[in-house]
Coordinates of C-alpha atoms (C1' of nucleotides) in Angstrom, one line a residue:
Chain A
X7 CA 0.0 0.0 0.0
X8 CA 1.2 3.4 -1.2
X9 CA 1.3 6.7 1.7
X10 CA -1.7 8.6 -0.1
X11 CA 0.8 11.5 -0.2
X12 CA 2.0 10.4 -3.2
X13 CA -1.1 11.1 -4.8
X14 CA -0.4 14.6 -3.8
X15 CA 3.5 15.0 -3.8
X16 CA 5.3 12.9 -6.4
X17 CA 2.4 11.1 -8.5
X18 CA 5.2 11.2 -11.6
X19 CA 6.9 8.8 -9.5
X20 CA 3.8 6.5 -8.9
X21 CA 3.2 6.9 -12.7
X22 CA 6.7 6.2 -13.7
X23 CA 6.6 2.9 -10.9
X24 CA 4.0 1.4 -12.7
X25 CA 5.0 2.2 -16.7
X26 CA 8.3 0.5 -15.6
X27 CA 6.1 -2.4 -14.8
X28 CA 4.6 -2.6 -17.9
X29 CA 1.2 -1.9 -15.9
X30 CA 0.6 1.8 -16.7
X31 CA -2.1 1.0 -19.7
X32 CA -4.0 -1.1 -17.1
X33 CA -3.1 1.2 -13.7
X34 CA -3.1 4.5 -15.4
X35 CA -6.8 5.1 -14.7
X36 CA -6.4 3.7 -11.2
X37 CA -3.9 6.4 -10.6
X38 CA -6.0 9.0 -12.2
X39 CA -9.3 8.4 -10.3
X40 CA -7.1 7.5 -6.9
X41 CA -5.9 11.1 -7.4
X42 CA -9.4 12.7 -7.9
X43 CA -11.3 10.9 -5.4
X44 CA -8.3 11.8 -2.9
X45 CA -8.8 15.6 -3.5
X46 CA -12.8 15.1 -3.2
X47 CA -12.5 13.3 0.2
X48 CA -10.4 15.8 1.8
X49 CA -13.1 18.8 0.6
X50 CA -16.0 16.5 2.2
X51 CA -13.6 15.8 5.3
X52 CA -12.5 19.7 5.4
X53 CA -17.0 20.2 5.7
X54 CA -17.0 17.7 7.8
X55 CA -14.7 18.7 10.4
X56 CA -15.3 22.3 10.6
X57 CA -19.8 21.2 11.2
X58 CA -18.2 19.4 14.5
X59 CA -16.0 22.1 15.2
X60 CA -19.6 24.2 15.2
X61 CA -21.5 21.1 17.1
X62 CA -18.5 20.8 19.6
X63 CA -18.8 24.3 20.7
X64 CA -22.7 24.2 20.4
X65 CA -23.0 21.3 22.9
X66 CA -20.3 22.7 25.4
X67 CA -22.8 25.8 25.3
X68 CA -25.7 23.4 26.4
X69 CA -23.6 22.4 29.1
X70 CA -22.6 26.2 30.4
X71 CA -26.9 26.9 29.9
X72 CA -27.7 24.0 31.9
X73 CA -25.7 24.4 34.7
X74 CA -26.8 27.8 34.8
X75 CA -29.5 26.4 35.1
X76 CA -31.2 28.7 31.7
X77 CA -33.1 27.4 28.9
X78 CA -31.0 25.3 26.1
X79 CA -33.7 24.0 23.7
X80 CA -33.0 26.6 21.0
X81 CA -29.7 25.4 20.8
X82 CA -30.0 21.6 20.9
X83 CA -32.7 21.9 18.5
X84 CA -29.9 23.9 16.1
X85 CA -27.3 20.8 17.0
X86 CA -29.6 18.3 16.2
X87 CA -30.2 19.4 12.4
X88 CA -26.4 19.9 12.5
X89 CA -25.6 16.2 13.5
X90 CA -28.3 15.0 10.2
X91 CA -25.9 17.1 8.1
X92 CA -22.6 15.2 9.4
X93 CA -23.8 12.2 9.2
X94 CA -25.4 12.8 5.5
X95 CA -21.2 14.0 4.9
X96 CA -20.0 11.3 6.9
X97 CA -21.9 9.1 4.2
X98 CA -20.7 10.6 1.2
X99 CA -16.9 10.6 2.6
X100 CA -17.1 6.9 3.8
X101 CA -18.4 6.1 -0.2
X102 CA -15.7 8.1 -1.3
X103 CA -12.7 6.5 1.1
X104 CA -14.0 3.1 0.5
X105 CA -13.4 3.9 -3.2
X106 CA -10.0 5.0 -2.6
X107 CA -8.5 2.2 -0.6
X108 CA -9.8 -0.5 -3.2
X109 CA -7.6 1.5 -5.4
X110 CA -4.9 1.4 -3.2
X111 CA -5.1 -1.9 -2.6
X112 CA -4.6 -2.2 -6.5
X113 CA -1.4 -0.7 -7.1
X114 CA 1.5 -2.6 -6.8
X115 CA 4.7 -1.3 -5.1
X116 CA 7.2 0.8 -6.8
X117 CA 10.6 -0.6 -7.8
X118 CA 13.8 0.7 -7.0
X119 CA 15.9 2.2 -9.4
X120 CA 18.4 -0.1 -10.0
X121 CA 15.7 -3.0 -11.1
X122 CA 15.5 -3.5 -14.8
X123 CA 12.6 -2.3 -16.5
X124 CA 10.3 -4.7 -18.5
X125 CA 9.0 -8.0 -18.3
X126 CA 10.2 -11.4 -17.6
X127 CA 12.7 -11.1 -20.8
X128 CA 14.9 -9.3 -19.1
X129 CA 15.4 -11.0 -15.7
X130 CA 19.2 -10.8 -15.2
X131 CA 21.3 -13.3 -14.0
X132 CA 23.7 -11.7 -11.7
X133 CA 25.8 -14.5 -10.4
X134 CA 26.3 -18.5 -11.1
X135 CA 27.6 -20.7 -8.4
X136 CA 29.0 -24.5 -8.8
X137 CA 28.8 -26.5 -12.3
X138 CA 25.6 -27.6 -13.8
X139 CA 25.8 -31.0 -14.3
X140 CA 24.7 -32.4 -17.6
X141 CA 21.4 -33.3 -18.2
X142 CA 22.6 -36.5 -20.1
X143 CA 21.7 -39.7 -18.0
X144 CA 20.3 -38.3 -15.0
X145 CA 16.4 -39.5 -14.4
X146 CA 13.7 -37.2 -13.0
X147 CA 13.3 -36.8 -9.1
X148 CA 10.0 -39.0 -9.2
X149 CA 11.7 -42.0 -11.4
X150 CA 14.7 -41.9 -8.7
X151 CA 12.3 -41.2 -5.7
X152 CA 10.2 -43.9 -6.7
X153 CA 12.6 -46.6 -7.2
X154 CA 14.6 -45.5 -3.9
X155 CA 10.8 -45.4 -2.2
X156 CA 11.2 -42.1 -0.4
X157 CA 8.6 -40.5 -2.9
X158 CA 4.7 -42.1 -3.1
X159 CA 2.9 -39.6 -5.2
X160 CA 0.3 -41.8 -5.8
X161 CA -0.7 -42.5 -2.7
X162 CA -0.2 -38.5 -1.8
X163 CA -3.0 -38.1 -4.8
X164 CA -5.1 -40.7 -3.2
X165 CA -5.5 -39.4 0.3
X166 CA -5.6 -35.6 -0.6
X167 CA -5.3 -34.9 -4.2
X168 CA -2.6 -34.4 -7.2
X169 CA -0.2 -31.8 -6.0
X170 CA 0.0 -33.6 -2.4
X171 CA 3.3 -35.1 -1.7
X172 CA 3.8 -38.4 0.5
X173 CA 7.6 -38.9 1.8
X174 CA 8.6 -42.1 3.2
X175 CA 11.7 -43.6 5.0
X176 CA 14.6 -41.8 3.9
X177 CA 12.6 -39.4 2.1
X178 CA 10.5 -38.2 5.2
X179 CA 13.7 -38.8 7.3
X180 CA 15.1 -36.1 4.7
X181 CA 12.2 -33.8 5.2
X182 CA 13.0 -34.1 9.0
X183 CA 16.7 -33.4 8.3
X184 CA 16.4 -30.2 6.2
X185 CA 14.0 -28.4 8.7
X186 CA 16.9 -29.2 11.1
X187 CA 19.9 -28.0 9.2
X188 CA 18.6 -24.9 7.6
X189 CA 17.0 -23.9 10.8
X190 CA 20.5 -24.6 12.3
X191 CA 22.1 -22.5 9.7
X192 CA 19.8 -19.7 10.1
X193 CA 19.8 -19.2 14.0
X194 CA 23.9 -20.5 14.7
X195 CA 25.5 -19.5 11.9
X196 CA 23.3 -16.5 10.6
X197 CA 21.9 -15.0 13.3
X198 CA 18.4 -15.2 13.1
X199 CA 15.9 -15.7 15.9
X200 CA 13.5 -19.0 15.6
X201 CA 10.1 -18.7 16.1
X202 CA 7.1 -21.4 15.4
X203 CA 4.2 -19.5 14.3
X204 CA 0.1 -21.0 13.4
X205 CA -0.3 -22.0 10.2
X206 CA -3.6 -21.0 10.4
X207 CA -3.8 -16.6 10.3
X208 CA -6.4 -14.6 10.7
X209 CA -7.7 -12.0 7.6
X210 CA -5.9 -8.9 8.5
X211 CA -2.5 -10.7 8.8
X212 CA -3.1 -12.2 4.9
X213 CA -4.0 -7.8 4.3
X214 CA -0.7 -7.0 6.1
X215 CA 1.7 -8.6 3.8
X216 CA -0.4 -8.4 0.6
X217 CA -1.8 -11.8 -0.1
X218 CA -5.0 -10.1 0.0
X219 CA -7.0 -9.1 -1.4
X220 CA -6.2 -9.5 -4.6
X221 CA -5.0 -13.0 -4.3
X222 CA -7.6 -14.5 -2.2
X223 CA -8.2 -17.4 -4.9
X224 CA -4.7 -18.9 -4.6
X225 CA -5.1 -19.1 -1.0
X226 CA -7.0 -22.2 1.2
X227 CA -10.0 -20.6 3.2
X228 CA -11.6 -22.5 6.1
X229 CA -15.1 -21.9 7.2
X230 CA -14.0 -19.5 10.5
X231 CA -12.6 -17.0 7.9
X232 CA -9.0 -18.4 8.6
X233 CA -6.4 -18.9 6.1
X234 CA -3.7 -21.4 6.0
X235 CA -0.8 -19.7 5.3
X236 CA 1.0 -20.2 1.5
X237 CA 4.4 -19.1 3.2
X238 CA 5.7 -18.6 7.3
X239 CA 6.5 -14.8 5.8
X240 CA 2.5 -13.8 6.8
X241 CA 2.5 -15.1 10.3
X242 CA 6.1 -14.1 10.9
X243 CA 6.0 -10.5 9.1
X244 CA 2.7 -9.9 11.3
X245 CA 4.0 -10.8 14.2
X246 CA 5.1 -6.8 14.8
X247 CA 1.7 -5.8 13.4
X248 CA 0.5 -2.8 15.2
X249 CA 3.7 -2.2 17.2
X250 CA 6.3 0.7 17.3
X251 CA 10.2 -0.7 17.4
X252 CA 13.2 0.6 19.3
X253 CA 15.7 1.5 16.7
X254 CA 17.7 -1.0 18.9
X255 CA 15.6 -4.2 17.8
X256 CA 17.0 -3.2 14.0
X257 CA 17.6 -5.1 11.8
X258 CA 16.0 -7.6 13.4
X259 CA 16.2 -11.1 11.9
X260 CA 13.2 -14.3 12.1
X261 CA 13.6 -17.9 11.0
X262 CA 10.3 -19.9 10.7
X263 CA 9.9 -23.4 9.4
X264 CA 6.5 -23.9 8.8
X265 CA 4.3 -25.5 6.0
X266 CA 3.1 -23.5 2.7
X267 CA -0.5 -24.0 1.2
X268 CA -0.9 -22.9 -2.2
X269 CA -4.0 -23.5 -4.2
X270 CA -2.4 -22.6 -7.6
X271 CA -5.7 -22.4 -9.2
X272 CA -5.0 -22.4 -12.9
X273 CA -1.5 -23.2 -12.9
X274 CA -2.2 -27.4 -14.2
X275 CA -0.4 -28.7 -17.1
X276 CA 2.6 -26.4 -16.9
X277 CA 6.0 -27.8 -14.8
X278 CA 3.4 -29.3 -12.4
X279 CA 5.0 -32.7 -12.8
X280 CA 6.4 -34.6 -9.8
X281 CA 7.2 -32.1 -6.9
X282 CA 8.2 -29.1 -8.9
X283 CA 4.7 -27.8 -8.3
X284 CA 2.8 -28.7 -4.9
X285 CA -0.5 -27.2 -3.1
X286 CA 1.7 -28.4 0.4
X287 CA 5.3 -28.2 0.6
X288 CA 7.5 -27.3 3.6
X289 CA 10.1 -24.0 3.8
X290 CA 12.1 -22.5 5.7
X291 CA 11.6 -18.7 5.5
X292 CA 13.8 -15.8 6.6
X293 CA 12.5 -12.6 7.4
X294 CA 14.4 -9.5 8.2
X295 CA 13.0 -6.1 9.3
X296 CA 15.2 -2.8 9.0
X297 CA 15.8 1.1 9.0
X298 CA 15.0 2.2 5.5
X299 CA 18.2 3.2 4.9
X300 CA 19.7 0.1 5.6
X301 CA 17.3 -2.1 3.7
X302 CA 19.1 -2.2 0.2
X303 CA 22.5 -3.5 2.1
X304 CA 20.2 -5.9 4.1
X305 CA 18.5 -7.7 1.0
X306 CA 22.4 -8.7 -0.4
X307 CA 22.7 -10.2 3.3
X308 CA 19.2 -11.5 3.2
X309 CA 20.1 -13.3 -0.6
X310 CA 23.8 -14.0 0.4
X311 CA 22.0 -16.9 3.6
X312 CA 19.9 -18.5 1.2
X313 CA 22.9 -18.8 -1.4
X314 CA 25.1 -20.0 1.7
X315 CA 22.3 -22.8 1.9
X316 CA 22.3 -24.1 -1.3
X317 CA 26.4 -24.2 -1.2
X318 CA 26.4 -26.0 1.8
X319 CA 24.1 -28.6 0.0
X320 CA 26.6 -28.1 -2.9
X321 CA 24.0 -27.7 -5.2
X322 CA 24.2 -25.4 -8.3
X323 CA 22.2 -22.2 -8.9
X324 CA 22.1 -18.7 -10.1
X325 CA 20.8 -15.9 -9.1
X326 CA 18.6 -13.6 -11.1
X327 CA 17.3 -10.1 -10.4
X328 CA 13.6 -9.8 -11.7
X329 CA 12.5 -7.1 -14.1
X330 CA 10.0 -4.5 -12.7
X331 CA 7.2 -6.3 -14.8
X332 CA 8.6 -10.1 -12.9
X333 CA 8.6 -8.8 -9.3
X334 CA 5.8 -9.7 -7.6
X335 CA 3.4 -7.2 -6.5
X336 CA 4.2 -6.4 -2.7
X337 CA 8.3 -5.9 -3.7
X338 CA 10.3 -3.4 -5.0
X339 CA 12.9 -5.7 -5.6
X340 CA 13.6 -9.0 -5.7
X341 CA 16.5 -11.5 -6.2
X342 CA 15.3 -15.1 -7.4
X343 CA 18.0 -18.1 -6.5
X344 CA 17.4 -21.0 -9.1
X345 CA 18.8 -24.1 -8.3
X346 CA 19.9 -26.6 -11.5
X347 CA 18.0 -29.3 -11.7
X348 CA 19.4 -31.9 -14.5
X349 CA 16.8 -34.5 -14.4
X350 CA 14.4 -32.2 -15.7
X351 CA 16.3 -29.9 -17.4
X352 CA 15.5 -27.1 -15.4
X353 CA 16.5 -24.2 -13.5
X354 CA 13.6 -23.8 -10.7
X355 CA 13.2 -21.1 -8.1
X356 CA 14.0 -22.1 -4.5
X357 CA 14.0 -19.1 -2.9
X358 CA 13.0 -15.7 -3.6
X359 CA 14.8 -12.5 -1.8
X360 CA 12.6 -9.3 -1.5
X361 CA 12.2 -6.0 -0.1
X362 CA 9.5 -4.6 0.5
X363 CA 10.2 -1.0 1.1
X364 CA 7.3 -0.2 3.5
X365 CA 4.8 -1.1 1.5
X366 CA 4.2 -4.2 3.7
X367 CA 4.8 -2.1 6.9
X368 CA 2.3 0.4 6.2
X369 CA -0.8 -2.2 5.7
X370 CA 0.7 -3.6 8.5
X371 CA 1.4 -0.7 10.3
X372 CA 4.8 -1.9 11.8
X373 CA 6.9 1.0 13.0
X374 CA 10.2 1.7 14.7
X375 CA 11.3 5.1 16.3
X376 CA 14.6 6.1 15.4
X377 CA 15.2 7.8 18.9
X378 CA 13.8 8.4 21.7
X379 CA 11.3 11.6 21.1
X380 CA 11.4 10.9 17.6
X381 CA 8.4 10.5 16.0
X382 CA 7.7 6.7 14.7
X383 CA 8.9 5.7 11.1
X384 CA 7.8 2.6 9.2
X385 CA 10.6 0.0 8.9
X386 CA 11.1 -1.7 5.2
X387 CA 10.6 -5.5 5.8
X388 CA 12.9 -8.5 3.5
X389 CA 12.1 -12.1 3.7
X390 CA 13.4 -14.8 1.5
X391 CA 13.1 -18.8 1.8
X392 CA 16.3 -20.4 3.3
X393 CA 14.8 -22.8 1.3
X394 CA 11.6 -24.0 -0.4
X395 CA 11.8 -27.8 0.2
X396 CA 10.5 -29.7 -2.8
X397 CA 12.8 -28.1 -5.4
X398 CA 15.2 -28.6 -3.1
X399 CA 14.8 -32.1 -2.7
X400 CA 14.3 -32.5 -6.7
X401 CA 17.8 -30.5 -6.6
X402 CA 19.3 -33.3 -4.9
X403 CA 18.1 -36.3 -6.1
X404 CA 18.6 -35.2 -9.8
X405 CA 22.2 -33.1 -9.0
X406 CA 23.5 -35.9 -6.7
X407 CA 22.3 -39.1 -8.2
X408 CA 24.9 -41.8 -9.3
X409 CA 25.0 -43.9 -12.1
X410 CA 23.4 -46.6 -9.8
X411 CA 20.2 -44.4 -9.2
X412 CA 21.4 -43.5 -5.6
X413 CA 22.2 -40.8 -4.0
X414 CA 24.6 -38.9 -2.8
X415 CA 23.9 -37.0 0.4
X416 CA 26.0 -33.4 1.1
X417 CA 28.2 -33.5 3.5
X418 CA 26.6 -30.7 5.5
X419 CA 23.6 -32.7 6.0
X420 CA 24.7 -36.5 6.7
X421 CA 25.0 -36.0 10.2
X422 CA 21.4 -34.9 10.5
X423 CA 20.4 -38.0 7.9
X424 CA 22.4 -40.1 9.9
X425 CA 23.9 -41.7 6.6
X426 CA 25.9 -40.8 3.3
X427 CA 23.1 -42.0 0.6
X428 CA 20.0 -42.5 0.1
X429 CA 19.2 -45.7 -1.3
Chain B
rG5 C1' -19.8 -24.9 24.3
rG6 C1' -22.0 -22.5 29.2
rA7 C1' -21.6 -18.8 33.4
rG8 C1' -18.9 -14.6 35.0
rU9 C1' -15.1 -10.6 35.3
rG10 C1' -12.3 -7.3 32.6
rG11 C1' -9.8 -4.5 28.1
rU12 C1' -8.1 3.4 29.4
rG13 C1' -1.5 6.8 26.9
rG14 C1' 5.5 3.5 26.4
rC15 C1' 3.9 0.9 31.3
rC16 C1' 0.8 0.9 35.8
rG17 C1' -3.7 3.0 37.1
rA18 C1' -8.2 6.7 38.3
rG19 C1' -12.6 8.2 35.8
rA20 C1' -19.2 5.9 35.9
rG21 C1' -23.1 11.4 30.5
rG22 C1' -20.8 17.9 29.6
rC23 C1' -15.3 21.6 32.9
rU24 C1' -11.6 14.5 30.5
rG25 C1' -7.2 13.7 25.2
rA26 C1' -8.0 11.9 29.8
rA27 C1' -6.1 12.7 37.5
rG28 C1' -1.9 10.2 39.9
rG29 C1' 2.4 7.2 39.6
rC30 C1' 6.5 4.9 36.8
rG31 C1' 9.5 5.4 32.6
rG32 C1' 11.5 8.8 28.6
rC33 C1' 13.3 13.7 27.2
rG34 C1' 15.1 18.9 28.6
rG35 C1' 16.8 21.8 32.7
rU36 C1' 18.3 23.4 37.9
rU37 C1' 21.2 21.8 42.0
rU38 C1' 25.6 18.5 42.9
rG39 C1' 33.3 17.4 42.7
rC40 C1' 31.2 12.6 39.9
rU41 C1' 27.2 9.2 40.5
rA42 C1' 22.7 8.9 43.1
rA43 C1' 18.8 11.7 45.0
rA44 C1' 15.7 16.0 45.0
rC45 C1' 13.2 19.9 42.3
rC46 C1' 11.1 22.4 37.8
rG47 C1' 9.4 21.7 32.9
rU48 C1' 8.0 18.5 29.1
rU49 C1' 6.3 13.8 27.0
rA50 C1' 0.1 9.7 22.7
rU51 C1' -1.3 8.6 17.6
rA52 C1' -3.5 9.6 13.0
rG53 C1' -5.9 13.0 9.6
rG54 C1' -7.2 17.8 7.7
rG55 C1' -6.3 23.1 7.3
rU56 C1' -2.8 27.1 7.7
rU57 C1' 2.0 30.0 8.2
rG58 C1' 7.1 29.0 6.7
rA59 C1' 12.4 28.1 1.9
rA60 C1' 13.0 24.5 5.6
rA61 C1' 13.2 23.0 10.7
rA62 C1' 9.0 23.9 13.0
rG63 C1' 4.7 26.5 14.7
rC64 C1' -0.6 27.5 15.1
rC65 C1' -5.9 26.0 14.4
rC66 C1' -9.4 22.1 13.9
rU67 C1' -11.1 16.8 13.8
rA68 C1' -10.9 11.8 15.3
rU69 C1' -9.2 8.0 18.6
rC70 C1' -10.1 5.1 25.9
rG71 C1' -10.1 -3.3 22.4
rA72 C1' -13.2 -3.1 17.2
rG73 C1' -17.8 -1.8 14.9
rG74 C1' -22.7 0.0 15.3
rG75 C1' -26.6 2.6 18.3
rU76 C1' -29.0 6.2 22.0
rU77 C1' -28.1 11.6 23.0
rC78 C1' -27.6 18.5 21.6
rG79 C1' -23.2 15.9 23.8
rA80 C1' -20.3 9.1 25.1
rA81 C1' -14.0 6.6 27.9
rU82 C1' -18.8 6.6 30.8
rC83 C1' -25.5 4.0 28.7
rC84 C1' -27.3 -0.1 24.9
rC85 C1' -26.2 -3.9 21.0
rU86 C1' -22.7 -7.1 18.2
rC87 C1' -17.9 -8.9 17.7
rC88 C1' -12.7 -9.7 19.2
rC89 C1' -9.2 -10.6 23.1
rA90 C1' -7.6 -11.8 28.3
rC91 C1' -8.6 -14.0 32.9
rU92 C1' -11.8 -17.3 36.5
rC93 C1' -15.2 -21.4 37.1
rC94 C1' -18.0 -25.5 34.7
rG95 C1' -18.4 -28.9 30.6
rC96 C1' -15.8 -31.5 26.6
rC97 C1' -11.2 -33.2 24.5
rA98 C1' -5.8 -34.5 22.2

RNA sequence: GGAGUGGUGGCCGAGAGGCUGAAGGCGGCGGUUUGCUAAACCGUUAUAGGGUUGAAAAGCCCUAUCGAGGGUUCGAAUCCCUCCCACUCCGCCA
């Protein structure tokens, strides 16, 4: 959500936010009308305010009267008519504010300067790590996974649905062994602070980060208007909701493991195969929240963990740096770490880095005071996974698989597996 | 699920239709005193929005906010309704 000010003060800069998206054919208008109702709401408020400056005074008069014990009727009769007219405003303004925050709710955040206009095209890498291995020989994740019988996809379809994953043995035993060692990385080596958070969050925490509500379809309603949470970065970025921060606390750094529930309505048929696309998957999400000023600087430390990860699992990837149009709507910029995947050919995204300027932090309403007798400032929040599970898992079945379709486990993690392969 | 009690500023806590944006205390900030520290004393200290003066820093005026939302009233922290949250007891259940 955009400070309305903008409207006011720098609209070329809301304009030129959403052209470098590509959007400004399609958000032009919304800017346009955002602008004009703005102006319109704070004539109706400026009426407003000055008939309850009159009432105010008018009803402290009643008081003064009646204590005097003299006559008031004359004047509450005056007040009354005067309270139908502020309420008749009130209507009006609440029609036009209503209007205005569905538009704000529309436009997505700006990006900073240094991100690449356009669309998906130009996504640039920015850095490779390790050597992709060949694609030549290796077999998919669910062919290995299968025959090793760690992966039961059938039976996952059976008991839930496609897109539901069983583990089993060393498979589960893997699951069990990742949430262990990235959550180990994050809090010993990486400083962050663990927390276990509901899975389940209320409607105003899915507003505070953005997931709503324009994406209410790809997310899993239940009947007591609770959603189950498509990543640990809504519980864990709400968890400050509402609350004013000591400079002190900043940057402050969270680590939640939790599970992700995605509906991905629409998204069959297209790299759905196997675990690469999931409605349930596990991750281990970092979260950061910092001074505004510090926020670019805290995104490379943010991006630099989650590549740590995937070295430690000595897994190849790159990293790319979305395009204004690629970045997703909350972020102003956003680093994407794709991990090579031979057995399907692929490069897939395992963690996404972002910041979020405080465009999160203002729906939220998660401040900090920069010192003490200062007035309250909102902080910019990051998150990133430290990793997303499944295409992890594919990662390492496909990258680390031997000729005799087992696999090779990273030395980083054997001591949590408790062995060397799997299979 | 049932019965009850409560939710007031950064924190604690008074207030029970008008003089209450809110006593008092703690904490914070500024100052006086003190060889330093402590203590004492004085002053100051909520948030958001709108308007206005100003180059700006900031000032001034107004409005709203006492868990949230509605209602009653000329006027609501205070009365009524709904909801949320916390606590106590009962019931149920891992």
């Amino acid at each position: 959500m955009h400070d309305l000010k903008l409207l006011r003060e720098n609209i070329a800069a809301l304009r030129d936010g959403m052209r470098r998206r590509g959007k400004l054919d399609a958000l032009g208008s919304v800017i346009d009308r955002a602008e004009v109702l703005d102006r319109e709401r704070r004539a109706v408020l400026a009426r407003i305010e000055e008939k309850q400056a009159t009432r105010n005074a008018a009803s402290q008069d009643v008081a003064r009267r009646k204590k005097a014990g003299e006559d008031a009727a004359d004047v509450i009769a005056r007040t009354r008519a005067l309270g139908d007219e502020i309420a008749a405003l009130q209507r009006d303004y609440d029609a036009q504010f209503g209007e205005l925050e569905g538009l704000q709710y529309e436009l997505p955040n700006i990006p900073l300067a240094d991100v690449p206009e356009g669309g998906e095209e130009s996504n640039r890498v920015v850095r490779t790590w390790g050597e992709p291995r060949p694609h030549d020989g290796v077999r998919p994740h669910w062919e290995v996974g299968e025959q090793l019988g760690i992966l039961d996809l059938p039976r996952g379809a059976k008991i839930a649905g496609s897109g539901f994953i069983v583990y089993r043995g060393g498979g589960a035993r893997l699951v069990r062994s990742l949430i262990a060692f990235l959550l180990d990385l994050a809090t010993r080596e990486h400083g962050y602070e663990e927390v276990w958070v509901p899975t389940l969050v209320n409607r105003r925490s899915m507003m505070g980060t953005g997931q709503l509500p324009k994406f209410e379809d790809d997310a899993y309603v239940t009947t007591d208007d609770l959603f189950l949470i498509p990543t640990a970065e809504v519980p864990v970025t709400n968890l400050y909701r509402d609350e004013v921060l000591d400079a002190g606390d900043l940057p402050k750094a969270l680590t939640a493991y939790s599970q992700c529930f995605r509906r991905e309505a629409g998204a069959h048929g297209k790299d759905t195969r196997g675990l690469i696309r999931v409605h349930q998957f596990d991750k281990v999400e970092l979260v950061r929240y910092a001074a505004p000023e510090d926020a670019p600087a805290q995104l490379e430390l943010l991006t630099s963990h989650a590549e740590d990860a995937l070295r430690r699992l000595e897994l190849p990837y790159r990293v790319k740096v979305l395009a204004a149009g690629d970045t997703g709507f909350a972020s102003a910029k956003t680093y994407d770490l794709e991990v090579w995947a031979p057995g399907v050919n692929a490069w897939l995204e395992v963690s996404s880095c972002s910041t979020f300027t405080d465009f999160q932090a203002r729906r939220a309403n998660i401040r900090y005071r920069p010192a003490a007798g200062e007035k309250p400032r909102f902080v910019h929040t990051l998150n990133g996974s430290g990793l997303a599970f499944p295409r992890t898992i594919i990662a390492l079945l496909e990258h680390h698989q031997r000729a005799d379709g087992t696999v090779a486990v990273p030395h980083a993690l054997r001591p949590y597996l408790g062995a060397d392969t799997l299979g």
